[in-house]
Amino acid sequence: MAIAVQRLTLDDYLQYEDSTDISYELVNGELVPMTLGMGQHGEVSDFINQSFRQEIKRLGREWVSKQMVVGIQSPRGDRWDTVRIPDVVVLSMVQWRELQRREAVIRLNELPPLLVVEVVSESTQGVDYRAKRAEYSVLDIPEYWIADPLSHKVTVLSLVEGWYDAVEFTNDDVVLSPTFPDLKLTVSAILRGEV
């Protein structure tokens, strides 16, 4: 016997409430619970977010870095909506102020964020490396980081002619970022979540 899956539109998703503390991504109309990764996942996300915030302040940019509070509508699927919630998102302050007046989901017809970061966990490996890479490139997000504690590497993907060119960094390599060219973070520091 087949079980019917309730599929949601973007509007249904934005109004969805189940009285729990569970966060959900919307993937092709289906709610997908965002599981808590190992403690290291949170430490890595927090370290990257704090590092970006410090660099934004140092540079005097009108940008903001946010951790797991901004959704991005994805072009995935032809009939049902998808919304991803990256671990870290860097966007303009103007865009962030606009999102504060409504649900914090960047829609398909809006400017993309400047940079997104996904921290890999056992349950998200394939999605972070494959599905999100394709989705984020179609959205014209200029830079996408994949911080991977499982493989001990950070991959920086830069958008070139509609697709991502990837550069992998390991061990004590300094991660090179087009968005933050003066940021001097090593892979080992990022994956430890400390300087």
PDB file of C-alpha atoms in Angstrom:
ATOM      1  CA  MET A   1       0.000   0.000   0.000  1.00  0.00           C
ATOM      2  CA  ALA A   2       1.418   3.376  -1.043  1.00  0.00           C
ATOM      3  CA  ILE A   3       1.463   6.167   1.501  1.00  0.00           C
ATOM      4  CA  ALA A   4       0.323   9.533   0.166  1.00  0.00           C
ATOM      5  CA  VAL A   5       2.826  12.304   0.776  1.00  0.00           C
ATOM      6  CA  GLN A   6       1.433  15.747   1.431  1.00  0.00           C
ATOM      7  CA  ARG A   7       3.212  18.194  -0.840  1.00  0.00           C
ATOM      8  CA  LEU A   8       3.454  21.861   0.037  1.00  0.00           C
ATOM      9  CA  THR A   9       3.757  25.001  -2.035  1.00  0.00           C
ATOM     10  CA  LEU A  10       6.147  27.765  -0.981  1.00  0.00           C
ATOM     11  CA  ASP A  11       3.246  29.642   0.644  1.00  0.00           C
ATOM     12  CA  ASP A  12       2.161  26.490   2.545  1.00  0.00           C
ATOM     13  CA  TYR A  13       5.746  26.028   3.737  1.00  0.00           C
ATOM     14  CA  LEU A  14       6.043  29.612   4.943  1.00  0.00           C
ATOM     15  CA  GLN A  15       2.861  29.180   7.005  1.00  0.00           C
ATOM     16  CA  TYR A  16       3.636  25.651   8.237  1.00  0.00           C
ATOM     17  CA  GLU A  17       3.693  25.158  12.011  1.00  0.00           C
ATOM     18  CA  ASP A  18       3.811  21.815  13.801  1.00  0.00           C
ATOM     19  CA  SER A  19       4.433  23.037  17.378  1.00  0.00           C
ATOM     20  CA  THR A  20       7.927  21.529  17.520  1.00  0.00           C
ATOM     21  CA  ASP A  21      11.391  23.069  17.411  1.00  0.00           C
ATOM     22  CA  ILE A  22      12.259  21.134  14.251  1.00  0.00           C
ATOM     23  CA  SER A  23      13.478  23.177  11.278  1.00  0.00           C
ATOM     24  CA  TYR A  24      12.582  21.932   7.821  1.00  0.00           C
ATOM     25  CA  GLU A  25      13.878  22.448   4.329  1.00  0.00           C
ATOM     26  CA  LEU A  26      11.296  22.102   1.581  1.00  0.00           C
ATOM     27  CA  VAL A  27      12.458  19.711  -1.145  1.00  0.00           C
ATOM     28  CA  ASN A  28      10.215  19.229  -4.151  1.00  0.00           C
ATOM     29  CA  GLY A  29       7.178  20.033  -2.002  1.00  0.00           C
ATOM     30  CA  GLU A  30       8.120  17.701   0.868  1.00  0.00           C
ATOM     31  CA  LEU A  31       9.191  18.763   4.344  1.00  0.00           C
ATOM     32  CA  VAL A  32      12.657  17.410   5.131  1.00  0.00           C
ATOM     33  CA  PRO A  33      13.675  17.730   8.795  1.00  0.00           C
ATOM     34  CA  MET A  34      17.053  19.327   9.312  1.00  0.00           C
ATOM     35  CA  THR A  35      18.779  16.983  11.694  1.00  0.00           C
ATOM     36  CA  LEU A  36      21.230  18.180  14.262  1.00  0.00           C
ATOM     37  CA  GLY A  37      24.710  17.296  13.137  1.00  0.00           C
ATOM     38  CA  MET A  38      27.437  16.349  15.529  1.00  0.00           C
ATOM     39  CA  GLY A  39      28.558  19.149  17.823  1.00  0.00           C
ATOM     40  CA  GLN A  40      31.426  19.772  15.434  1.00  0.00           C
ATOM     41  CA  HIS A  41      28.914  20.785  12.746  1.00  0.00           C
ATOM     42  CA  GLY A  42      27.668  23.655  14.894  1.00  0.00           C
ATOM     43  CA  GLU A  43      31.180  24.686  15.908  1.00  0.00           C
ATOM     44  CA  VAL A  44      32.340  24.822  12.290  1.00  0.00           C
ATOM     45  CA  SER A  45      29.263  26.821  11.216  1.00  0.00           C
ATOM     46  CA  ASP A  46      29.636  29.217  14.134  1.00  0.00           C
ATOM     47  CA  PHE A  47      33.366  29.710  13.504  1.00  0.00           C
ATOM     48  CA  ILE A  48      32.829  30.482   9.811  1.00  0.00           C
ATOM     49  CA  ASN A  49      29.941  32.842  10.591  1.00  0.00           C
ATOM     50  CA  GLN A  50      31.962  34.715  13.221  1.00  0.00           C
ATOM     51  CA  SER A  51      34.995  34.903  10.907  1.00  0.00           C
ATOM     52  CA  PHE A  52      32.868  36.348   8.102  1.00  0.00           C
ATOM     53  CA  ARG A  53      31.298  38.880  10.484  1.00  0.00           C
ATOM     54  CA  GLN A  54      34.707  40.054  11.661  1.00  0.00           C
ATOM     55  CA  GLU A  55      35.975  40.376   8.094  1.00  0.00           C
ATOM     56  CA  ILE A  56      32.840  42.258   6.982  1.00  0.00           C
ATOM     57  CA  LYS A  57      33.344  44.696   9.865  1.00  0.00           C
ATOM     58  CA  ARG A  58      37.066  45.074   9.106  1.00  0.00           C
ATOM     59  CA  LEU A  59      36.303  45.806   5.445  1.00  0.00           C
ATOM     60  CA  GLY A  60      33.451  48.191   6.296  1.00  0.00           C
ATOM     61  CA  ARG A  61      31.104  46.410   3.882  1.00  0.00           C
ATOM     62  CA  GLU A  62      27.325  46.810   3.993  1.00  0.00           C
ATOM     63  CA  TRP A  63      26.968  43.028   4.279  1.00  0.00           C
ATOM     64  CA  VAL A  64      25.808  40.661   6.980  1.00  0.00           C
ATOM     65  CA  SER A  65      26.580  37.012   7.737  1.00  0.00           C
ATOM     66  CA  LYS A  66      23.756  34.897   9.166  1.00  0.00           C
ATOM     67  CA  GLN A  67      23.757  31.345  10.472  1.00  0.00           C
ATOM     68  CA  MET A  68      20.808  29.058   9.603  1.00  0.00           C
ATOM     69  CA  VAL A  69      18.166  31.794   9.524  1.00  0.00           C
ATOM     70  CA  VAL A  70      17.879  32.556   5.801  1.00  0.00           C
ATOM     71  CA  GLY A  71      16.154  30.272   3.331  1.00  0.00           C
ATOM     72  CA  ILE A  72      16.804  30.273  -0.396  1.00  0.00           C
ATOM     73  CA  GLN A  73      14.089  29.253  -2.836  1.00  0.00           C
ATOM     74  CA  SER A  74      15.547  26.795  -5.304  1.00  0.00           C
ATOM     75  CA  PRO A  75      14.672  26.252  -8.961  1.00  0.00           C
ATOM     76  CA  ARG A  76      14.643  22.484  -8.337  1.00  0.00           C
ATOM     77  CA  GLY A  77      11.581  20.647  -9.539  1.00  0.00           C
ATOM     78  CA  ASP A  78       8.987  21.601 -12.079  1.00  0.00           C
ATOM     79  CA  ARG A  79       5.795  21.500 -10.035  1.00  0.00           C
ATOM     80  CA  TRP A  80       6.716  21.683  -6.360  1.00  0.00           C
ATOM     81  CA  ASP A  81       8.800  24.199  -4.482  1.00  0.00           C
ATOM     82  CA  THR A  82      12.173  23.730  -2.796  1.00  0.00           C
ATOM     83  CA  VAL A  83      13.698  25.949  -0.091  1.00  0.00           C
ATOM     84  CA  ARG A  84      17.216  25.369   1.214  1.00  0.00           C
ATOM     85  CA  ILE A  85      18.540  26.731   4.520  1.00  0.00           C
ATOM     86  CA  PRO A  86      22.330  26.997   4.270  1.00  0.00           C
ATOM     87  CA  ASP A  87      24.472  26.818   7.392  1.00  0.00           C
ATOM     88  CA  VAL A  88      25.859  30.310   6.694  1.00  0.00           C
ATOM     89  CA  VAL A  89      24.681  32.998   4.254  1.00  0.00           C
ATOM     90  CA  VAL A  90      26.393  36.294   3.401  1.00  0.00           C
ATOM     91  CA  LEU A  91      24.102  38.908   1.878  1.00  0.00           C
ATOM     92  CA  SER A  92      23.799  42.664   1.558  1.00  0.00           C
ATOM     93  CA  MET A  93      22.489  44.630   4.515  1.00  0.00           C
ATOM     94  CA  VAL A  94      19.769  46.063   2.256  1.00  0.00           C
ATOM     95  CA  GLN A  95      18.537  42.564   1.432  1.00  0.00           C
ATOM     96  CA  TRP A  96      18.704  41.487   5.089  1.00  0.00           C
ATOM     97  CA  ARG A  97      16.608  44.505   6.169  1.00  0.00           C
ATOM     98  CA  GLU A  98      14.006  43.586   3.557  1.00  0.00           C
ATOM     99  CA  LEU A  99      13.901  39.981   4.819  1.00  0.00           C
ATOM    100  CA  GLN A 100      13.242  41.237   8.357  1.00  0.00           C
ATOM    101  CA  ARG A 101       9.827  42.500   7.225  1.00  0.00           C
ATOM    102  CA  ARG A 102       8.687  39.068   5.996  1.00  0.00           C
ATOM    103  CA  GLU A 103       9.634  35.401   6.029  1.00  0.00           C
ATOM    104  CA  ALA A 104      13.404  35.207   5.558  1.00  0.00           C
ATOM    105  CA  VAL A 105      13.350  33.357   2.234  1.00  0.00           C
ATOM    106  CA  ILE A 106      15.183  34.774  -0.759  1.00  0.00           C
ATOM    107  CA  ARG A 107      12.839  34.173  -3.690  1.00  0.00           C
ATOM    108  CA  LEU A 108      13.753  33.131  -7.219  1.00  0.00           C
ATOM    109  CA  ASN A 109      13.097  36.636  -8.595  1.00  0.00           C
ATOM    110  CA  GLU A 110      15.376  38.323  -6.021  1.00  0.00           C
ATOM    111  CA  LEU A 111      19.109  38.926  -5.987  1.00  0.00           C
ATOM    112  CA  PRO A 112      21.064  35.899  -4.777  1.00  0.00           C
ATOM    113  CA  PRO A 113      23.197  36.034  -1.640  1.00  0.00           C
ATOM    114  CA  LEU A 114      26.901  36.757  -2.092  1.00  0.00           C
ATOM    115  CA  LEU A 115      28.098  33.514  -0.526  1.00  0.00           C
ATOM    116  CA  VAL A 116      26.622  30.382   1.061  1.00  0.00           C
ATOM    117  CA  VAL A 117      28.273  27.720   3.201  1.00  0.00           C
ATOM    118  CA  GLU A 118      27.158  24.157   3.850  1.00  0.00           C
ATOM    119  CA  VAL A 119      28.843  22.056   6.532  1.00  0.00           C
ATOM    120  CA  VAL A 120      28.750  18.388   5.574  1.00  0.00           C
ATOM    121  CA  SER A 121      27.372  15.742   7.903  1.00  0.00           C
ATOM    122  CA  GLU A 122      26.785  12.027   7.304  1.00  0.00           C
ATOM    123  CA  SER A 123      23.172  12.670   6.290  1.00  0.00           C
ATOM    124  CA  THR A 124      23.877  15.597   3.927  1.00  0.00           C
ATOM    125  CA  GLN A 125      26.986  14.546   1.993  1.00  0.00           C
ATOM    126  CA  GLY A 126      25.325  13.775  -1.320  1.00  0.00           C
ATOM    127  CA  VAL A 127      22.956  16.732  -1.147  1.00  0.00           C
ATOM    128  CA  ASP A 128      25.698  19.241  -0.270  1.00  0.00           C
ATOM    129  CA  TYR A 129      28.085  18.077  -3.006  1.00  0.00           C
ATOM    130  CA  ARG A 130      25.587  17.389  -5.782  1.00  0.00           C
ATOM    131  CA  ALA A 131      22.056  18.759  -5.477  1.00  0.00           C
ATOM    132  CA  LYS A 132      22.904  22.032  -3.762  1.00  0.00           C
ATOM    133  CA  ARG A 133      25.863  22.620  -6.046  1.00  0.00           C
ATOM    134  CA  ALA A 134      23.557  22.439  -9.058  1.00  0.00           C
ATOM    135  CA  GLU A 135      20.791  24.480  -7.431  1.00  0.00           C
ATOM    136  CA  TYR A 136      23.067  27.241  -6.135  1.00  0.00           C
ATOM    137  CA  SER A 137      24.780  27.599  -9.517  1.00  0.00           C
ATOM    138  CA  VAL A 138      21.428  28.041 -11.291  1.00  0.00           C
ATOM    139  CA  LEU A 139      20.579  30.734  -8.724  1.00  0.00           C
ATOM    140  CA  ASP A 140      23.804  32.586  -9.671  1.00  0.00           C
ATOM    141  CA  ILE A 141      25.209  32.528  -6.134  1.00  0.00           C
ATOM    142  CA  PRO A 142      28.774  33.718  -6.803  1.00  0.00           C
ATOM    143  CA  GLU A 143      30.512  31.617  -4.137  1.00  0.00           C
ATOM    144  CA  TYR A 144      29.644  28.364  -2.344  1.00  0.00           C
ATOM    145  CA  TRP A 145      31.758  26.754   0.373  1.00  0.00           C
ATOM    146  CA  ILE A 146      31.476  23.100   1.353  1.00  0.00           C
ATOM    147  CA  ALA A 147      33.163  22.576   4.718  1.00  0.00           C
ATOM    148  CA  ASP A 148      33.607  18.844   5.100  1.00  0.00           C
ATOM    149  CA  PRO A 149      34.782  17.536   8.500  1.00  0.00           C
ATOM    150  CA  LEU A 150      34.265  13.956   7.253  1.00  0.00           C
ATOM    151  CA  SER A 151      36.810  14.311   4.431  1.00  0.00           C
ATOM    152  CA  HIS A 152      38.927  16.941   6.210  1.00  0.00           C
ATOM    153  CA  LYS A 153      38.643  19.531   3.447  1.00  0.00           C
ATOM    154  CA  VAL A 154      36.977  22.773   2.431  1.00  0.00           C
ATOM    155  CA  THR A 155      35.873  23.199  -1.167  1.00  0.00           C
ATOM    156  CA  VAL A 156      35.353  26.700  -2.518  1.00  0.00           C
ATOM    157  CA  LEU A 157      33.164  26.844  -5.600  1.00  0.00           C
ATOM    158  CA  SER A 158      33.264  30.022  -7.693  1.00  0.00           C
ATOM    159  CA  LEU A 159      30.645  30.731 -10.331  1.00  0.00           C
ATOM    160  CA  VAL A 160      32.155  30.960 -13.828  1.00  0.00           C
ATOM    161  CA  GLU A 161      29.864  31.162 -16.860  1.00  0.00           C
ATOM    162  CA  GLY A 162      26.905  29.601 -15.043  1.00  0.00           C
ATOM    163  CA  TRP A 163      28.706  26.683 -13.392  1.00  0.00           C
ATOM    164  CA  TYR A 164      30.980  26.267 -10.405  1.00  0.00           C
ATOM    165  CA  ASP A 165      34.724  25.831 -10.647  1.00  0.00           C
ATOM    166  CA  ALA A 166      35.867  24.015  -7.504  1.00  0.00           C
ATOM    167  CA  VAL A 167      39.123  24.324  -5.576  1.00  0.00           C
ATOM    168  CA  GLU A 168      39.756  21.932  -2.678  1.00  0.00           C
ATOM    169  CA  PHE A 169      41.792  22.901   0.363  1.00  0.00           C
ATOM    170  CA  THR A 170      43.092  20.474   3.005  1.00  0.00           C
ATOM    171  CA  ASN A 171      45.114  20.416   6.230  1.00  0.00           C
ATOM    172  CA  ASP A 172      46.910  23.730   6.810  1.00  0.00           C
ATOM    173  CA  ASP A 173      46.024  25.218   3.408  1.00  0.00           C
ATOM    174  CA  VAL A 174      44.697  28.769   3.645  1.00  0.00           C
ATOM    175  CA  VAL A 175      41.223  28.802   2.121  1.00  0.00           C
ATOM    176  CA  LEU A 176      41.106  31.311  -0.751  1.00  0.00           C
ATOM    177  CA  SER A 177      37.814  33.155  -1.097  1.00  0.00           C
ATOM    178  CA  PRO A 178      36.917  35.520  -3.968  1.00  0.00           C
ATOM    179  CA  THR A 179      34.429  37.281  -1.656  1.00  0.00           C
ATOM    180  CA  PHE A 180      36.926  37.629   1.204  1.00  0.00           C
ATOM    181  CA  PRO A 181      40.365  37.642  -0.482  1.00  0.00           C
ATOM    182  CA  ASP A 182      42.219  38.838   2.646  1.00  0.00           C
ATOM    183  CA  LEU A 183      40.680  36.286   5.009  1.00  0.00           C
ATOM    184  CA  LYS A 184      43.400  33.926   6.235  1.00  0.00           C
ATOM    185  CA  LEU A 185      41.665  30.821   7.574  1.00  0.00           C
ATOM    186  CA  THR A 186      43.243  27.387   7.347  1.00  0.00           C
ATOM    187  CA  VAL A 187      41.226  24.247   6.808  1.00  0.00           C
ATOM    188  CA  SER A 188      42.421  22.787  10.104  1.00  0.00           C
ATOM    189  CA  ALA A 189      41.309  25.926  12.011  1.00  0.00           C
ATOM    190  CA  ILE A 190      37.899  25.928  10.276  1.00  0.00           C
ATOM    191  CA  LEU A 191      37.277  22.244  10.975  1.00  0.00           C
ATOM    192  CA  ARG A 192      38.362  22.617  14.615  1.00  0.00           C
ATOM    193  CA  GLY A 193      36.146  25.683  14.887  1.00  0.00           C
ATOM    194  CA  GLU A 194      38.971  27.795  16.291  1.00  0.00           C
ATOM    195  CA  VAL A 195      41.889  29.994  15.278  1.00  0.00           C
TER     196      VAL A 195
END
